[in-house]
Amino acid sequence: MKNYQQRLMIVPLLICIFLSSVAIFQYIKIDNIRQEWSQYLNTVDSKGLLYGELKDTLGFGGAHHAFKNYILRGDERYSKVASDSLEKALNILKELEKNPTITPEEFIHIQNIYSTVQKYKDNISVARKLRDQGYSIRRIDENVKVDDDPAIEAFEWLKNNQATLKVEATNRINGAENDAKVALLTGLLFSTIFIFALTYYTSVKLVEAKIKAESVANLKSNFLANMSHEIRTPLNGIIGFTGILSDLKLSTEAKEQVRYIKECGESLAAIINDILDFSKISAGKLSIVKSNFNIRNCVLSTIHIFDHITTSRGIDLKIDIESDIPDILSGDSLRLKQVLTNLIGNAVKFTEKGSIEVKVKVVQKSDSYFKLQFKVKDTGIGIRQEAQARLFYSFEQADVSTSRKYGGTGLGLSISKKLVEAMGGEISVSSEEGVGSEFSFTVMTYTSEEEVPTESKKVEKNSKGSYGDFKILVAEDNKVNQLLVKKLLQKLGYTNFKIVDNGKLAIEALNEEDFHLILMDIQMPVMDGYEAARTIIKYWKDEKRPFIYALSANVMEEDKQKAREIGFDGYIQKPIDVDEFSQVLERHQDVKA
């Protein structure tokens, strides 16, 4: 900190040196002030010459006289003389307006003259038309009569003002030189002292502000991490237990409802990943994970979430997936479902009757990739044309009344846009108010030669029997999650496990018996997962040390990085993905077998 303050002290010193150099340079140039004032006077004089030329041109004897003669006699020679003189006067007025010494008050008077001259010029054409129509001289004169008083008053004011300007300029020249020298020296002295003190004070405050800002940033990051943890913990139970329920013997209707709950929970978890992950949102970094998935199942499972809503409203939900799209592609199915969930959800929200149609087709392909286009079309309330450009900005909605009537944060489309772009595509909208909307987006997917295990294969693999020799220790303080992990282990065939409430009890359990794998929650009372893992890594060496996997709702990148640095062998985030969970167990069961 001391070195940082010393470095900041260089700033005021450099400023003072710079100001001193500028002041000395300006002091030397003060002699030029008289010359500059002289140039100013010349400008004022040139302005006076233009006023004189303008008065002579108008005269109100030259152009004015020719104009009157044209009215009385109708001779086009007078018309030309008047027109040329007035045009010349207008050019002089334009030149005057560009003069750098023109004051706002002078400008007003010049405009009065300009307006009068322009009226005279315009009235030449008016007089010509009236004469051609056979009007009498008296009628013509009445129709083209111009009020000269503003122009006459303007000329008088400008004449008096010119004299005043010259007197004031001469008086100012006499005192400006000495005043400038005294003011410059005094200003240099006081400004140097003031700026040095101010800069020093600011530097100190900047250091304090930096420390406070870092503290606030840490508090914000911790708050978001805790919020994410608290939301994911109950969500882990919802998704986990619905997965277990789906394996029980239930009625068809109950199984379908359980599936809806699980799919909704998974979609909510995917959205929370973006909304609550501070590092991703603030940095604009959205991770895209490529894996094999069934494109039809992905779209259909997303659409089925909204079946009960559309059915209750009598909305026709249509699906059209091109037949030439391969069943298995490589891409990020969760991100794709997140975008579809948002767009279909919006369509359902804003459609009271009619239909919603989801179309998927190939717009570009090669041996290695397929570019897919998704369209979600509805017959809802539609969006005003001027509002469509704002839709994909954060917190923007088509109308403030939308949020009051239909709810929503205005974040969904912004997040969808980022996700689509991260998947190599783009998103757009076309809509007509009162008719409906169509959202269209593209994503890049890739061909895959790997076989994707079917659900029946997973069931067969998980029904081998009990892995009784593989001992697992679970450190988890949340009772719901304890029960969930217990059910999952039993479902996967693992019966030799022990569950404790915190890291301290996990260490005590290790002292009593050996374990092959530890599933360690991070946030626990008494002793958290980080501290427990450090202790285990320190005192249990080589083959005696079990594998340690974090099993946590803390999913910030810094949490995962910290776990890697401590020595965790892996990280399983909540809500628990059963397939990932099973793979971790089987991988390490094979190692210890």
XYZ file of N, CA, C and O in Angstrom, residues 155-229:
300
model
N -30.333 49.045 -38.755
C -29.191 49.792 -39.267
C -28.720 50.838 -38.261
O -27.514 51.000 -38.015
N -29.661 51.536 -37.661
C -29.307 52.574 -36.679
C -28.604 51.967 -35.468
O -27.594 52.472 -34.981
N -29.142 50.805 -35.025
C -28.539 50.155 -33.838
C -27.137 49.649 -34.153
O -26.212 49.786 -33.352
N -26.950 49.051 -35.338
C -25.648 48.521 -35.720
C -24.610 49.632 -35.857
O -23.443 49.447 -35.480
N -25.047 50.767 -36.348
C -24.132 51.909 -36.487
C -23.632 52.350 -35.114
O -22.428 52.556 -34.900
N -24.561 52.529 -34.178
C -24.188 52.949 -32.823
C -23.346 51.881 -32.118
O -22.415 52.182 -31.370
N -23.688 50.627 -32.381
C -22.968 49.523 -31.726
C -21.530 49.445 -32.202
O -20.630 49.119 -31.424
N -21.283 49.724 -33.480
C -19.929 49.690 -34.007
C -19.039 50.687 -33.263
O -17.914 50.369 -32.885
N -19.577 51.863 -33.042
C -18.807 52.877 -32.330
C -18.523 52.431 -30.897
O -17.406 52.592 -30.380
N -19.531 51.861 -30.269
C -19.358 51.393 -28.885
C -18.312 50.287 -28.811
O -17.473 50.255 -27.900
N -18.346 49.361 -29.780
C -17.389 48.254 -29.790
C -15.954 48.749 -29.893
O -15.049 48.248 -29.212
N -15.717 49.730 -30.731
C -14.360 50.237 -30.923
C -13.852 50.913 -29.667
O -12.689 50.746 -29.270
N -14.734 51.664 -29.002
C -14.317 52.339 -27.761
C -13.987 51.294 -26.691
O -12.954 51.380 -26.013
N -14.858 50.304 -26.536
C -14.640 49.270 -25.516
C -13.389 48.457 -25.811
O -12.618 48.121 -24.895
N -13.160 48.141 -27.076
C -11.993 47.355 -27.444
C -10.705 48.114 -27.148
O -9.740 47.548 -26.623
N -10.688 49.401 -27.462
C -9.497 50.225 -27.208
C -9.200 50.293 -25.719
O -8.040 50.175 -25.293
N -10.242 50.497 -24.915
C -10.055 50.574 -23.458
C -9.540 49.255 -22.887
O -8.699 49.231 -21.990
N -10.056 48.144 -23.414
C -9.640 46.843 -22.900
C -8.194 46.546 -23.257
O -7.479 45.900 -22.492
N -7.758 47.011 -24.418
C -6.378 46.748 -24.842
C -5.387 47.350 -23.853
O -4.373 46.733 -23.507
N -5.719 48.542 -23.375
C -4.786 49.258 -22.502
C -4.525 48.496 -21.198
O -3.397 48.493 -20.696
N -5.577 47.867 -20.647
C -5.385 47.196 -19.357
C -5.146 45.703 -19.444
O -4.723 45.084 -18.452
N -5.388 45.143 -20.629
C -5.335 43.680 -20.741
C -3.938 43.129 -20.534
O -3.752 42.094 -19.887
N -2.949 43.816 -21.048
C -1.585 43.284 -21.007
C -1.089 43.135 -19.579
O -0.623 42.066 -19.162
N -1.183 44.218 -18.794
C -0.716 44.163 -17.401
C -1.567 43.216 -16.557
O -1.034 42.455 -15.733
N -2.877 43.303 -16.754
C -3.755 42.412 -15.987
C -3.453 40.950 -16.269
O -3.489 40.106 -15.363
N -3.143 40.652 -17.513
C -2.864 39.266 -17.890
C -1.611 38.755 -17.198
O -1.568 37.620 -16.709
N -0.575 39.599 -17.133
C 0.665 39.179 -16.485
C 0.468 38.931 -14.995
O 0.903 37.902 -14.454
N -0.218 39.863 -14.338
C -0.458 39.712 -12.898
C -1.338 38.482 -12.624
O -1.051 37.673 -11.721
N -2.402 38.343 -13.432
C -3.325 37.221 -13.224
C -2.637 35.889 -13.473
O -2.873 34.904 -12.756
N -1.769 35.849 -14.474
C -1.100 34.601 -14.797
C -0.161 34.165 -13.688
O -0.146 32.999 -13.283
N 0.622 35.109 -13.170
C 1.553 34.775 -12.097
C 0.818 34.372 -10.827
O 1.173 33.391 -10.164
N -0.243 35.138 -10.493
C -1.024 34.809 -9.291
C -1.716 33.463 -9.446
O -1.715 32.622 -8.539
N -2.317 33.261 -10.625
C -3.009 32.001 -10.876
C -2.078 30.815 -10.848
O -2.416 29.741 -10.343
N -0.853 31.023 -11.398
C 0.127 29.942 -11.402
C 0.485 29.525 -9.983
O 0.533 28.337 -9.658
N 0.711 30.519 -9.124
C 1.097 30.233 -7.754
C 0.003 29.459 -7.011
O 0.248 28.396 -6.435
N -1.214 30.017 -7.040
C -2.301 29.407 -6.275
C -2.767 28.082 -6.896
O -3.093 27.135 -6.173
N -2.789 28.017 -8.229
C -3.239 26.770 -8.861
C -2.245 25.641 -8.622
O -2.635 24.483 -8.435
N -0.951 25.988 -8.599
C 0.055 24.959 -8.331
C -0.124 24.385 -6.934
O -0.126 23.156 -6.742
N -0.292 25.274 -5.951
C -0.486 24.822 -4.572
C -1.776 24.022 -4.445
O -1.814 22.932 -3.848
N -2.840 24.555 -5.059
C -4.153 23.912 -4.935
C -4.166 22.537 -5.610
O -4.621 21.546 -5.033
N -3.634 22.484 -6.826
C -3.672 21.225 -7.569
C -2.791 20.174 -6.910
O -3.136 18.987 -6.866
N -1.636 20.623 -6.387
C -0.772 19.665 -5.686
C -1.505 19.065 -4.493
O -1.521 17.838 -4.300
N -2.145 19.942 -3.692
C -2.864 19.457 -2.509
C -4.046 18.581 -2.910
O -4.300 17.523 -2.317
N -4.797 19.044 -3.934
C -5.976 18.297 -4.375
C -5.594 16.936 -4.938
O -6.244 15.923 -4.642
N -4.531 16.908 -5.737
C -4.114 15.652 -6.338
C -3.629 14.666 -5.287
O -3.923 13.463 -5.344
N -2.880 15.204 -4.318
C -2.411 14.341 -3.241
C -3.594 13.754 -2.470
O -3.652 12.558 -2.189
N -4.557 14.642 -2.153
C -5.741 14.197 -1.404
C -6.536 13.171 -2.222
O -6.974 12.135 -1.703
N -6.679 13.454 -3.523
C -7.414 12.536 -4.393
C -6.720 11.179 -4.499
O -7.372 10.136 -4.511
N -5.387 11.225 -4.566
C -4.635 9.973 -4.650
C -4.870 9.108 -3.433
O -5.069 7.892 -3.536
N -4.859 9.750 -2.254
C -5.100 9.008 -1.015
C -6.514 8.428 -1.025
O -6.751 7.267 -0.664
N -7.475 9.257 -1.441
C -8.869 8.795 -1.469
C -9.072 7.689 -2.505
O -9.910 6.802 -2.316
N -8.314 7.759 -3.611
C -8.424 6.709 -4.619
C -7.987 5.365 -4.061
O -8.585 4.327 -4.356
N -6.940 5.408 -3.251
C -6.480 4.174 -2.624
C -7.567 3.615 -1.714
O -7.883 2.416 -1.740
N -8.163 4.510 -0.910
C -9.236 4.075 -0.010
C -10.437 3.562 -0.796
O -11.049 2.543 -0.431
N -10.786 4.284 -1.883
C -11.931 3.865 -2.701
C -11.669 2.521 -3.359
O -12.578 1.699 -3.491
N -10.419 2.294 -3.780
C -10.063 1.018 -4.400
C -10.261 -0.127 -3.420
O -10.812 -1.179 -3.758
N -9.825 0.107 -2.182
C -9.985 -0.928 -1.159
C -11.461 -1.190 -0.893
O -11.911 -2.344 -0.800
N -12.253 -0.095 -0.795
C -13.691 -0.254 -0.534
C -14.390 -0.937 -1.709
O -15.265 -1.775 -1.507
N -13.996 -0.553 -2.947
C -14.623 -1.149 -4.138
C -14.347 -2.650 -4.196
O -15.232 -3.443 -4.527
N -13.110 -3.028 -3.867
C -12.782 -4.448 -3.854
C -13.589 -5.183 -2.795
O -14.037 -6.306 -3.003
N -13.773 -4.492 -1.655
C -14.562 -5.102 -0.581
C -16.008 -5.286 -1.004
O -16.618 -6.336 -0.780
N -16.587 -4.238 -1.657
C -17.976 -4.323 -2.124
C -18.122 -5.402 -3.188
O -19.100 -6.164 -3.203
N -17.123 -5.476 -4.100
C -17.169 -6.507 -5.146
C -17.154 -7.903 -4.538
O -17.879 -8.793 -4.988
N -16.334 -8.069 -3.511
C -16.293 -9.365 -2.842
C -17.611 -9.686 -2.157
O -18.089 -10.821 -2.191
N -18.201 -8.647 -1.519
C -19.488 -8.855 -0.855
C -20.557 -9.246 -1.870
O -21.375 -10.141 -1.624
N -20.544 -8.559 -3.029
C -21.530 -8.854 -4.069
C -21.351 -10.263 -4.607
O -22.318 -11.009 -4.785
N -20.069 -10.629 -4.838
C -19.792 -11.968 -5.347
C -20.234 -13.028 -4.335
O -20.839 -14.037 -4.704
N -19.939 -12.768 -3.049
C -20.342 -13.726 -2.009
C -21.858 -13.822 -1.908
O -22.421 -14.905 -1.707
N -22.534 -12.660 -2.045
C -23.995 -12.660 -1.973
C -24.597 -13.495 -3.096
O -25.498 -14.314 -2.880
N -24.075 -13.288 -4.335
C -24.592 -14.046 -5.475
C -24.283 -15.538 -5.336
O -25.105 -16.389 -5.687
N -23.100 -15.831 -4.811
C -22.751 -17.235 -4.616
C -23.682 -17.888 -3.594
O -24.157 -19.009 -3.791
N -23.961 -17.161 -2.501
C -24.862 -17.703 -1.473
C -26.282 -17.857 -2.008
O -26.975 -18.833 -1.716
N -26.728 -16.851 -2.812
C -28.057 -16.927 -3.395
C -28.170 -18.141 -4.313
O -29.151 -18.897 -4.267
N -27.126 -18.336 -5.136
C -27.118 -19.486 -6.031
C -27.181 -20.783 -5.236
O -27.926 -21.695 -5.573
N -26.402 -20.842 -4.175
C -26.366 -22.042 -3.346
C -27.733 -22.324 -2.733
O -28.230 -23.455 -2.744
